[in-house]
mmCIF file of C-alpha atoms and ligand atoms in Angstrom:
data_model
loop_
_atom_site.group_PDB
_atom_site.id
_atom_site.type_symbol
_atom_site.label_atom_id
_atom_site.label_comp_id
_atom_site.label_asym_id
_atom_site.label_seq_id
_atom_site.Cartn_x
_atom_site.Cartn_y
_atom_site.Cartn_z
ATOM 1 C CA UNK A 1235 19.387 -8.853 11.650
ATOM 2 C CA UNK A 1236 19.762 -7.480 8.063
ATOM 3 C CA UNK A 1237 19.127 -3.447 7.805
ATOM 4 C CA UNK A 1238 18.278 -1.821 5.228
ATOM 5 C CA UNK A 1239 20.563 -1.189 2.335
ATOM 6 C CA UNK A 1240 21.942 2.205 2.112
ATOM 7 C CA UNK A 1241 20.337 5.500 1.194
ATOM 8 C CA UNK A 1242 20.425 6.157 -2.888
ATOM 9 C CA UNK A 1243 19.651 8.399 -5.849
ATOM 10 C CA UNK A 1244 17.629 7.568 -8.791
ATOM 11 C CA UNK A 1245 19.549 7.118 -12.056
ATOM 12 C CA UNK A 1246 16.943 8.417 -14.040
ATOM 13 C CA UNK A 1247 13.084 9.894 -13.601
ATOM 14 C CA UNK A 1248 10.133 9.705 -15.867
ATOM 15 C CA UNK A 1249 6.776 11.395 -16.501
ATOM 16 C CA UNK A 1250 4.361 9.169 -17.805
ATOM 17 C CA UNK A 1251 1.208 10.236 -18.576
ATOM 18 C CA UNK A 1252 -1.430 7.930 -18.845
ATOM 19 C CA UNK A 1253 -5.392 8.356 -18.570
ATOM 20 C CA UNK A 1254 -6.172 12.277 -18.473
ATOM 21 C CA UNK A 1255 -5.851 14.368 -16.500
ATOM 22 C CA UNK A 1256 -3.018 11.811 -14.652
ATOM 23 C CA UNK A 1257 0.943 12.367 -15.127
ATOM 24 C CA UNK A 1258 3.229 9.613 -13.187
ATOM 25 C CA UNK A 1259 5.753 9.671 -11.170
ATOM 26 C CA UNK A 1260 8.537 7.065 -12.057
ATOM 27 C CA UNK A 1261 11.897 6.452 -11.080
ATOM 28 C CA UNK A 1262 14.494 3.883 -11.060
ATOM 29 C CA UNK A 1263 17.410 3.148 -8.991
ATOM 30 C CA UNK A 1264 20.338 0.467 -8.935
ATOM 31 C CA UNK A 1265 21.946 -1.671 -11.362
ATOM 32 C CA UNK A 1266 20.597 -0.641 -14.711
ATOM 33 C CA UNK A 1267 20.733 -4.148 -15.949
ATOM 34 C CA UNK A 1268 19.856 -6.044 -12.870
ATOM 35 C CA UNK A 1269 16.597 -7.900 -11.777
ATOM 36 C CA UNK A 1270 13.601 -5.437 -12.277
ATOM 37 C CA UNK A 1271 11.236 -4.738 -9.353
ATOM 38 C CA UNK A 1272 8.519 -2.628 -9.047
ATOM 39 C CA UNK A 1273 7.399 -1.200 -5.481
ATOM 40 C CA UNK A 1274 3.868 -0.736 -4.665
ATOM 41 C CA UNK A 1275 3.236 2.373 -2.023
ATOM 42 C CA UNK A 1276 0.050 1.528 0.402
ATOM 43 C CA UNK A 1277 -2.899 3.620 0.584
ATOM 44 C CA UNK A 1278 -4.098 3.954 -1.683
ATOM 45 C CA UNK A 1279 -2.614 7.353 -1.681
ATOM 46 C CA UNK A 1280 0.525 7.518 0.584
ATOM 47 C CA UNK A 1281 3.254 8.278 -2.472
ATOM 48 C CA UNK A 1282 6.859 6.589 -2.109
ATOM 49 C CA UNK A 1283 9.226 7.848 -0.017
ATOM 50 C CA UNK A 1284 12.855 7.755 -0.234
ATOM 51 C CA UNK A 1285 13.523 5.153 2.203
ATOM 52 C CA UNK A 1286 11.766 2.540 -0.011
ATOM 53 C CA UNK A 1287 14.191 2.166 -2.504
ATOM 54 C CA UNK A 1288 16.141 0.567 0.236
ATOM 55 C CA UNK A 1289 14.949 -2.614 0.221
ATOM 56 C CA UNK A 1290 16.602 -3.847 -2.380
ATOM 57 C CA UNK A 1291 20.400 -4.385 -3.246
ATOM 58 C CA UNK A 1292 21.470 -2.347 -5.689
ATOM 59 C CA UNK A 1293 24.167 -4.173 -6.833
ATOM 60 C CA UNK A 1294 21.414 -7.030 -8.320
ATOM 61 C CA UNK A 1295 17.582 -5.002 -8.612
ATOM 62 C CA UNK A 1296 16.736 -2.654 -11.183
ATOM 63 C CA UNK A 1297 14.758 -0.879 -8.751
ATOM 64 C CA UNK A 1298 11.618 0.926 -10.016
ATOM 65 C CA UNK A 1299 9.321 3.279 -8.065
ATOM 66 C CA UNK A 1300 6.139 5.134 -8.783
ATOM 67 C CA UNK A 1301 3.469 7.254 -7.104
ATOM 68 C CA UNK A 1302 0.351 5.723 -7.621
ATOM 69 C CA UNK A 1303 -2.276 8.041 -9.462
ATOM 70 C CA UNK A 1304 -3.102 11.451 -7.483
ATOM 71 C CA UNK A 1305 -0.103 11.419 -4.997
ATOM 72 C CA UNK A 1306 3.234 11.823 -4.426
ATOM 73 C CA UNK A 1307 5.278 13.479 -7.111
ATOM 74 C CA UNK A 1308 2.100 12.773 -9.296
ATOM 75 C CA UNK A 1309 0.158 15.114 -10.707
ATOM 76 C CA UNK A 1310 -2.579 16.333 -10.308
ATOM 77 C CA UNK A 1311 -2.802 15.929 -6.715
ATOM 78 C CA UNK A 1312 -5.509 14.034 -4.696
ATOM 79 C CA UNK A 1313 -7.204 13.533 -8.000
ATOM 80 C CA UNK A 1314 -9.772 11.067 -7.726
ATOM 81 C CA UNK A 1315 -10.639 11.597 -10.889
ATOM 82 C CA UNK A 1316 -10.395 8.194 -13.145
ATOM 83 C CA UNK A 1317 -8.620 6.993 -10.151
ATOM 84 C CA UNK A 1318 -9.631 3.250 -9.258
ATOM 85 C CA UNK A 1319 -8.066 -0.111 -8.490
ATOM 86 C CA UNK A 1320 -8.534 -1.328 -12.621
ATOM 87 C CA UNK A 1321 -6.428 2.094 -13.392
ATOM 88 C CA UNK A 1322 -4.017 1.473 -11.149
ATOM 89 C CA UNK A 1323 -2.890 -2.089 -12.951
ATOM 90 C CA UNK A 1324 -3.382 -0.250 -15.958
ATOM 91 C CA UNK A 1325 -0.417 1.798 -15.069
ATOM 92 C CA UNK A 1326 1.605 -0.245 -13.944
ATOM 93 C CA UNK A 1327 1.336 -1.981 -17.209
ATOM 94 C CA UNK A 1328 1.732 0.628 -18.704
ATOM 95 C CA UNK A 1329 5.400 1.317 -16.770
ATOM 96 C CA UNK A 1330 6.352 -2.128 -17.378
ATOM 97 C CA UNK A 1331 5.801 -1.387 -21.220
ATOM 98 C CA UNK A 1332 7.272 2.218 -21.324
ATOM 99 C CA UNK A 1333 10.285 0.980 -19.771
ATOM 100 C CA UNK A 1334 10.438 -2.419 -21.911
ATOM 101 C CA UNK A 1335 10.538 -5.115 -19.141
ATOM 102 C CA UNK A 1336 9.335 -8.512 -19.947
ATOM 103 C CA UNK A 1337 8.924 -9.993 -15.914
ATOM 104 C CA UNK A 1338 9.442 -8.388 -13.127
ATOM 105 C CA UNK A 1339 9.409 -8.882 -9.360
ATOM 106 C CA UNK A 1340 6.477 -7.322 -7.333
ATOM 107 C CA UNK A 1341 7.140 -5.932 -3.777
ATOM 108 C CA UNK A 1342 4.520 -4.209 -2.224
ATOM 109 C CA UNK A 1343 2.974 -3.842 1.538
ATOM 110 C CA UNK A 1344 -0.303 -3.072 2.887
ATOM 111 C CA UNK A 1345 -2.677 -1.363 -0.022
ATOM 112 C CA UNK A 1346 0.864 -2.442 -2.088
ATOM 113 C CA UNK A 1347 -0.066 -6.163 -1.200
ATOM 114 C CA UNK A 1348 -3.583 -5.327 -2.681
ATOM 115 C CA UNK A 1349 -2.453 -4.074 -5.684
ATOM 116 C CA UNK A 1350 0.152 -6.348 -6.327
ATOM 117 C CA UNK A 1351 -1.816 -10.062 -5.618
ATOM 118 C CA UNK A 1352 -4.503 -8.203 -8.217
ATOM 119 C CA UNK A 1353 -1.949 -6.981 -10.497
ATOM 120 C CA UNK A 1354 -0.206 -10.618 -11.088
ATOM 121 C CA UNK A 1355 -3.831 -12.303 -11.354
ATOM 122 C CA UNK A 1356 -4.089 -10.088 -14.146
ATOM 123 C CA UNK A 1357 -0.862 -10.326 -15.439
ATOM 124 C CA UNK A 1358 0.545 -14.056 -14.237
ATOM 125 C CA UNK A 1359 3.149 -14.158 -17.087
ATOM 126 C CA UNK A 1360 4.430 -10.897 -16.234
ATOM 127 C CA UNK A 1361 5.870 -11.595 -12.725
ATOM 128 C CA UNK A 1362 8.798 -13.364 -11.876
ATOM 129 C CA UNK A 1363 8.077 -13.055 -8.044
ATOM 130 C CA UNK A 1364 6.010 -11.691 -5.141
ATOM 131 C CA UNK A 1365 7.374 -10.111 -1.985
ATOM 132 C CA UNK A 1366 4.217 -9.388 0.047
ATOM 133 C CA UNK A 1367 3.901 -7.105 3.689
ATOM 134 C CA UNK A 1368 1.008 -6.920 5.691
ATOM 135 C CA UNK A 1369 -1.392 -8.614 3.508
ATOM 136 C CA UNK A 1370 -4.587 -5.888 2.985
ATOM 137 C CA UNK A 1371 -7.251 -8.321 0.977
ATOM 138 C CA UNK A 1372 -9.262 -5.166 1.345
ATOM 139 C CA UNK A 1373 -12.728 -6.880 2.084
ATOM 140 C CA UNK A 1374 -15.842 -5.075 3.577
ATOM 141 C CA UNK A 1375 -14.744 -6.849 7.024
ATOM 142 C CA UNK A 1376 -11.084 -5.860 6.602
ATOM 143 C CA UNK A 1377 -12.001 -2.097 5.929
ATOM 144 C CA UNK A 1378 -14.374 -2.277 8.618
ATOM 145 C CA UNK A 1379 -12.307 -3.323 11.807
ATOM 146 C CA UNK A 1380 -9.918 -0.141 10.789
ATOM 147 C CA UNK A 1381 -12.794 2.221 10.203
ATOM 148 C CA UNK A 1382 -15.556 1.382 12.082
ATOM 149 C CA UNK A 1383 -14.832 -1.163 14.881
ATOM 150 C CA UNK A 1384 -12.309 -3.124 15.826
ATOM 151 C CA UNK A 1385 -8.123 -1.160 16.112
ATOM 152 C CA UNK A 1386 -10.925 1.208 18.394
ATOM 153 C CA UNK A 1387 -10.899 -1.364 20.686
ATOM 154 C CA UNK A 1388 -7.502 -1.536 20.689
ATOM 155 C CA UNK A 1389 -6.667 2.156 20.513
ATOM 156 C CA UNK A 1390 -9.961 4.036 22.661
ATOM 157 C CA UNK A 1391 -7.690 7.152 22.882
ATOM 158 C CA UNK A 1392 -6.452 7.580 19.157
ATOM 159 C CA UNK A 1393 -9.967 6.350 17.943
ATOM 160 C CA UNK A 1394 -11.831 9.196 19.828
ATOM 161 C CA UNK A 1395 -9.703 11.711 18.197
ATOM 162 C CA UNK A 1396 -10.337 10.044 14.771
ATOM 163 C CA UNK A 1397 -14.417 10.191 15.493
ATOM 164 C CA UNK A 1398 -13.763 13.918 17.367
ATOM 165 C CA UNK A 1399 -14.764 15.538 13.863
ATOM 166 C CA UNK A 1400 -17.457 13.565 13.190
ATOM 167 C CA UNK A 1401 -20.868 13.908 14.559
ATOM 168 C CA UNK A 1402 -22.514 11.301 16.857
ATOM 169 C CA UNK A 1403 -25.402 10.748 14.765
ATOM 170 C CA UNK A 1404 -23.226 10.256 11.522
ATOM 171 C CA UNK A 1405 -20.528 7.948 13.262
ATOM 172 C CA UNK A 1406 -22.242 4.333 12.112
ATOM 173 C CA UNK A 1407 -20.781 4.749 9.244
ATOM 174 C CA UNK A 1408 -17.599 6.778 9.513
ATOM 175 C CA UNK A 1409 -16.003 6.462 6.005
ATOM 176 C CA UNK A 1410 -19.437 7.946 4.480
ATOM 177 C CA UNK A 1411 -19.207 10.634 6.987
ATOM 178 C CA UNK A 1412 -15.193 11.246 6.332
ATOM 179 C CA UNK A 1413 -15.763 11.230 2.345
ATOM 180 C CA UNK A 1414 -18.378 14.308 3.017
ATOM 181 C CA UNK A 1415 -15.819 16.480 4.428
ATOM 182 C CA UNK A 1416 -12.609 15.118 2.105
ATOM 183 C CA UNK A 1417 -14.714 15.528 -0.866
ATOM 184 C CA UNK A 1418 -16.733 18.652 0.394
ATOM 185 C CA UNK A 1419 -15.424 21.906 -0.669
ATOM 186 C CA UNK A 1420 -14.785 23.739 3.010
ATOM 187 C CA UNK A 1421 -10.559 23.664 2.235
ATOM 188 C CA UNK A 1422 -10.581 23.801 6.127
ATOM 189 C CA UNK A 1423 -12.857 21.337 7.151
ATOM 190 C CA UNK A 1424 -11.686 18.910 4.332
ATOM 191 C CA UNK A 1425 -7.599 19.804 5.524
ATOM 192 C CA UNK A 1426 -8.650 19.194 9.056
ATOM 193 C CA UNK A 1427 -10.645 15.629 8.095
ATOM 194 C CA UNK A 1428 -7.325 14.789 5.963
ATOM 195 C CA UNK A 1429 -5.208 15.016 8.846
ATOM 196 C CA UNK A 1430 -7.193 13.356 11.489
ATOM 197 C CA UNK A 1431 -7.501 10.278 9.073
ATOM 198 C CA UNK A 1432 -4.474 9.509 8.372
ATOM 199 C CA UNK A 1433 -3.025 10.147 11.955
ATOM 200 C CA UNK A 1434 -5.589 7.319 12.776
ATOM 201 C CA UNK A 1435 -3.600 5.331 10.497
ATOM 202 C CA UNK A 1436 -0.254 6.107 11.661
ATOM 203 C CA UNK A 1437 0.008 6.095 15.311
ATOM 204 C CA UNK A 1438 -1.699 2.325 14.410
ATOM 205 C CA UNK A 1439 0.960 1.580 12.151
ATOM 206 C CA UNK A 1440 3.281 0.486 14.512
ATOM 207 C CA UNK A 1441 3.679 -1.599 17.745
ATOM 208 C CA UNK A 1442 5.871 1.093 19.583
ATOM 209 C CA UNK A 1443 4.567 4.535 18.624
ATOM 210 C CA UNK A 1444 6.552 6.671 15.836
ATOM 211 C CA UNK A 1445 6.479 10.307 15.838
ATOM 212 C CA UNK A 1446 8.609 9.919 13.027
ATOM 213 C CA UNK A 1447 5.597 8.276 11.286
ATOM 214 C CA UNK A 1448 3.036 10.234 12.615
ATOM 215 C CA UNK A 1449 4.586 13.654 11.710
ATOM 216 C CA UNK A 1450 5.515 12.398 8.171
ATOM 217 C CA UNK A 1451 2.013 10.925 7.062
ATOM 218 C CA UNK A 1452 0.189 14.171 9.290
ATOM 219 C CA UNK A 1453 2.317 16.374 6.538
ATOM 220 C CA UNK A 1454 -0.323 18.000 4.576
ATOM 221 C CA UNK A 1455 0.507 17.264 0.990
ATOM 222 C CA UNK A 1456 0.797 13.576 2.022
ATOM 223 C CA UNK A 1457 -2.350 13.627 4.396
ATOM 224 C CA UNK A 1458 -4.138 14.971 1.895
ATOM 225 C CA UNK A 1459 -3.688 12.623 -0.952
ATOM 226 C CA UNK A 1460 -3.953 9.570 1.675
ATOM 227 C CA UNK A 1461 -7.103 10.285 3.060
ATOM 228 C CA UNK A 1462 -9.095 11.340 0.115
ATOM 229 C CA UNK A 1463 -7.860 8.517 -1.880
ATOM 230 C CA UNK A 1464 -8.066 5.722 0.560
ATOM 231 C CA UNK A 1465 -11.754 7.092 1.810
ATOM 232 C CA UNK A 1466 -12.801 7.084 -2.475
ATOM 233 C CA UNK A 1467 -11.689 3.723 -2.556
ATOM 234 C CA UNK A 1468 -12.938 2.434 0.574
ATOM 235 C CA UNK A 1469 -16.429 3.853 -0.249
ATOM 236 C CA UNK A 1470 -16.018 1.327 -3.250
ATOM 237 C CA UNK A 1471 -15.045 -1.359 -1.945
ATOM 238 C CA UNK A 1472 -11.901 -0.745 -3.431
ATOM 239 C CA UNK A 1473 -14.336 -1.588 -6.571
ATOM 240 C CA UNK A 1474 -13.469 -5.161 -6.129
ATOM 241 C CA UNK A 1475 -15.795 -8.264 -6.048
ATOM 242 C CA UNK A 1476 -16.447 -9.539 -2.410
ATOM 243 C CA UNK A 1477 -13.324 -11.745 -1.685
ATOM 244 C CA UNK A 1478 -12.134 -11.257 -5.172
ATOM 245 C CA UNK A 1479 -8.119 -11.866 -4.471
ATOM 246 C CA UNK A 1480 -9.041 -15.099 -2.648
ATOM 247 C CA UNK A 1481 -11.482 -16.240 -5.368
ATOM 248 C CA UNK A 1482 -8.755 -16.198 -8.049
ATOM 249 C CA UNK A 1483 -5.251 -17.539 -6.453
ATOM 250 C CA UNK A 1484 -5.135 -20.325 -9.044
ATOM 251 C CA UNK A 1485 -4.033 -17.689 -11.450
ATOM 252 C CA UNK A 1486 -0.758 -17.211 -9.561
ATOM 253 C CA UNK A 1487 -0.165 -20.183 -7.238
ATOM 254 C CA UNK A 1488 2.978 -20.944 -9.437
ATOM 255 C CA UNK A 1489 4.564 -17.784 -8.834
ATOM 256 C CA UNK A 1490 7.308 -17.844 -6.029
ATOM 257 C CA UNK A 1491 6.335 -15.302 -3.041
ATOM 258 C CA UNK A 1492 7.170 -14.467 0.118
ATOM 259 C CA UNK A 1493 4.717 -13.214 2.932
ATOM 260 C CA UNK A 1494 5.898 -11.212 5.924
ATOM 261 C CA UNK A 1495 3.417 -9.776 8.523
ATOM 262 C CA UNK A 1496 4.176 -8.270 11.736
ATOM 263 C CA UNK A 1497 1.959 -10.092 15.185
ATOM 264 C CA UNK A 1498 0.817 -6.933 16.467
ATOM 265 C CA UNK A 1499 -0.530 -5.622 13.130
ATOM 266 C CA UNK A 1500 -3.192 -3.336 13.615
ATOM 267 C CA UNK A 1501 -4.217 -1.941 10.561
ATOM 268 C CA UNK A 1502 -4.317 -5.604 8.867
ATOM 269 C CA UNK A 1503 -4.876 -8.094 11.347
ATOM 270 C CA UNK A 1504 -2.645 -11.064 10.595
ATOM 271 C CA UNK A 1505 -5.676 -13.262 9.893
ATOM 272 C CA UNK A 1506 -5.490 -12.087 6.413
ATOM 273 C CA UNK A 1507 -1.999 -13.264 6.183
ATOM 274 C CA UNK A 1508 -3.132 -16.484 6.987
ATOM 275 C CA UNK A 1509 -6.375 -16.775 5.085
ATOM 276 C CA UNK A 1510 -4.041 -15.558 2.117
ATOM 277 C CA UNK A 1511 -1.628 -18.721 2.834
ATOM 278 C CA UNK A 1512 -4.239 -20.827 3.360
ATOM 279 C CA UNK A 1513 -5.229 -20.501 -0.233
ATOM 280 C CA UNK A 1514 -1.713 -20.124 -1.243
ATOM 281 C CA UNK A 1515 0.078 -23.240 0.382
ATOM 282 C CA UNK A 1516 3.236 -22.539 -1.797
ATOM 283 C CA UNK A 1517 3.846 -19.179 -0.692
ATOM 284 C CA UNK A 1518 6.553 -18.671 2.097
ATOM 285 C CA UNK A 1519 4.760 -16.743 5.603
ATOM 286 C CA UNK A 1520 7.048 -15.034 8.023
ATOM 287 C CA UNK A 1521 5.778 -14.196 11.156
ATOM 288 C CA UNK A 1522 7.237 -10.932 12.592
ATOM 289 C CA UNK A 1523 7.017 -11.748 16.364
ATOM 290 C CA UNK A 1524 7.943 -7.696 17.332
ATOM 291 C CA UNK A 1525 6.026 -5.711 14.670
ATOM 292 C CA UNK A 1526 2.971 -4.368 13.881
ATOM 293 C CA UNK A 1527 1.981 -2.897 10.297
ATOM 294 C CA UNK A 1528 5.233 -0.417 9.304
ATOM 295 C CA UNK A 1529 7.038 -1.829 6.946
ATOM 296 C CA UNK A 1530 9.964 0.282 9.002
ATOM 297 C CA UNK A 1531 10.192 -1.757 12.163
ATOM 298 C CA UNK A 1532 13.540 -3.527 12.671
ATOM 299 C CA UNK A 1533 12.456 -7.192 12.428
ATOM 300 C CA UNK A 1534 9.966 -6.078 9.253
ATOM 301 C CA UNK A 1535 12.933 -4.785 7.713
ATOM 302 C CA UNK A 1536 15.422 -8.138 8.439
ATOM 303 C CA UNK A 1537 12.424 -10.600 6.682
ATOM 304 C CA UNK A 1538 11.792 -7.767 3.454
ATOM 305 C CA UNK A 1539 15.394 -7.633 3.101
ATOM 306 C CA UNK A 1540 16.141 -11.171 3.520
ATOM 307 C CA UNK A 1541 13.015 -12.081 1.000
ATOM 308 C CA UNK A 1542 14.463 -9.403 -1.594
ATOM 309 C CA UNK A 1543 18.322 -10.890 -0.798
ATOM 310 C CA UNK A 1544 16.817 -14.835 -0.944
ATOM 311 C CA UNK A 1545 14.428 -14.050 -4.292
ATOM 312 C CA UNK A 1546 17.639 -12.038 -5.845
ATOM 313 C CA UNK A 1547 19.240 -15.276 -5.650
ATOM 314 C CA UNK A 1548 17.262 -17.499 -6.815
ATOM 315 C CA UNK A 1549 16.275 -15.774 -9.869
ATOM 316 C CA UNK A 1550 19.829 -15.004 -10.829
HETATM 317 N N1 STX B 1495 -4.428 1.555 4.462
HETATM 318 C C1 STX B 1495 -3.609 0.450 4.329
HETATM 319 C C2 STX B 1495 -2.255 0.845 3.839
HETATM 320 O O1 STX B 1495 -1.929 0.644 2.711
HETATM 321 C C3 STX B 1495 -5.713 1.295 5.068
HETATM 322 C C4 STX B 1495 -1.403 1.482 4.785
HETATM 323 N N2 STX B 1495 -1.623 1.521 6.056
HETATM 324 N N3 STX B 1495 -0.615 2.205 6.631
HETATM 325 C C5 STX B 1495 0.194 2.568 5.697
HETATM 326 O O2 STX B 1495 -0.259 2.120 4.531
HETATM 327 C C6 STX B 1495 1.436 3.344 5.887
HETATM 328 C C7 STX B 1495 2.599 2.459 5.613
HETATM 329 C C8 STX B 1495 1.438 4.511 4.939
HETATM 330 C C9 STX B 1495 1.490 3.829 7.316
#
């Protein structure tokens, strides 16, 4: 089973600012002049963390982070201000330019698979690979089995502390009722709504629980930015067209990708991994027999690694 590379420091950081009032931020790690990669955080709105720059050997990637508008180290925080899927490639355009890449390699899981299957429609000739994790194609039925029914089935006891805050007679639609206390201005009712959201999410995230998880994405700062940003895009559709990623795989069936997506997902039911292969033939699916959605659970970790290790190669 390959692990994870070891922990490391960025070689250099960047503020970008792009739209107002948003200021990115961007770091890179690794070989200066190896293969670039960009890593796309989930979310929308959990930031990067540390541990994600070790998927990568740093002997071979250029290894390039950011914090997607209005979290993480970017500023300001839990904007939703100009802050939509459209901005978001913008950016990372944007990066790609400010830092003078020509291709790059695209790794990104959950809301990071979202972004990054849109991003390389947009942009075909930009990326040199995909490295995908629990696919999110982020339709109306694919936000609604996390939000409204479906992981309750599955979870009756986290699920009634996610509803707890909310009403009876404003629970049929529960991301409507969460975006009126995350966007309302009560600090403590729109703190407490934060943090019940996105503990929903993480004690989901993975097939054996993780208090490690659960403490780190219950963290205020990060529980913050999460929830209102995943609940403003999630209200819009994550202002795509209904089945838009599907609809346009022509536009990147030639690029070389990798898939990996844990059995016991729970956040992103595996069916989207295979309705994403399904269109996508050419595109290499690995089944993670043990896992559920973290990209953090051991076998998770051996297939990202060995995708990163196996892509490395063949684009050397
Ligand atoms: N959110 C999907 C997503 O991107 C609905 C995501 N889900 N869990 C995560 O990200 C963590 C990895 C942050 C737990």
């Amino acid at each position: 089973m390959k692990k994870l590379y070891p922990a490391l420091k960025p070689y250099v950081k960047h503020s970008l600012a792009v739209d107002k009032p948003h200021v990115l931020y961007v770091e890179e790690c690794g070989n200066p002049s190896g293969i670039p990669v960009v890593f796309l955080h989930g979310g929308p709105g959990a930031g990067c963390d540390p541990s994600h720059r070790r998927f990568f050997d740093p002997d071979i990637y250029r290894i390039i982070l950011f914090d997607q508008r209005g979290c993480g180290q970017s500023r300001p925080h839990a904007s939703l201000e100009a802050n939509n899927t459209a901005a978001l490639i913008a950016d990372i355009e944007h990066i790609r330019e400010h830092l003078t890449i020509d291709r790059w390699v695209v790794f990104g899981g959950s809301w990071g698979s979202t972004l990054g299957l849109l991003y390389a429609q947009a942009h075909p000739e930009r990326v040199s690979g995909l490295v995908l994790r629990g696919i999110f194609l982020c339709r109306q039925q694919d936000i609604h089995w996390f939000y409204q029914h479906g992981a309750s089935q599955v979870f009756p006891d986290y699920w009634q502390d996610f509803i707890d805050p909310i009403p009876e007679n404003e629970r049929d639609n529960l991301v409507q009722a969460y975006s009126r206390r995350l966007f309302g201005d009560d600090e403590l009712a729109r703190m407490a709504a934060a943090k019940a959201w996105s503990k929903w999410e993480a004690r989901c995230a993975s097939l054996r629980p993780s208090a490690e998880l659960v403490s780190s994405l219950s963290e205020p700062h990060t529980a913050l930015s999460m929830a209102r940003i995943e609940c403003h895009y999630f209200i819009h559709d994550a202002f795509l067209q209904p089945n838009e990623i599907l609809d346009n795989m022509d536009r990147i069936q030639h690029i070389p990708a990798m898939i990996v997506h844990g059995r016991y997902d729970m956040v992103c039911p595996i069916q989207q991994a295979f309705d994403l292969k399904k269109a996508w033939p050419e595109a290499a699916l690995s089944v993670v027999a043990d896992a559920g959605h973290s990209a953090f659970e051991a076998g998770t970790v051996d297939a990202l690694v060995s995708a990163t290790h196996a892509l490395g190669v063949s684009l050397t």
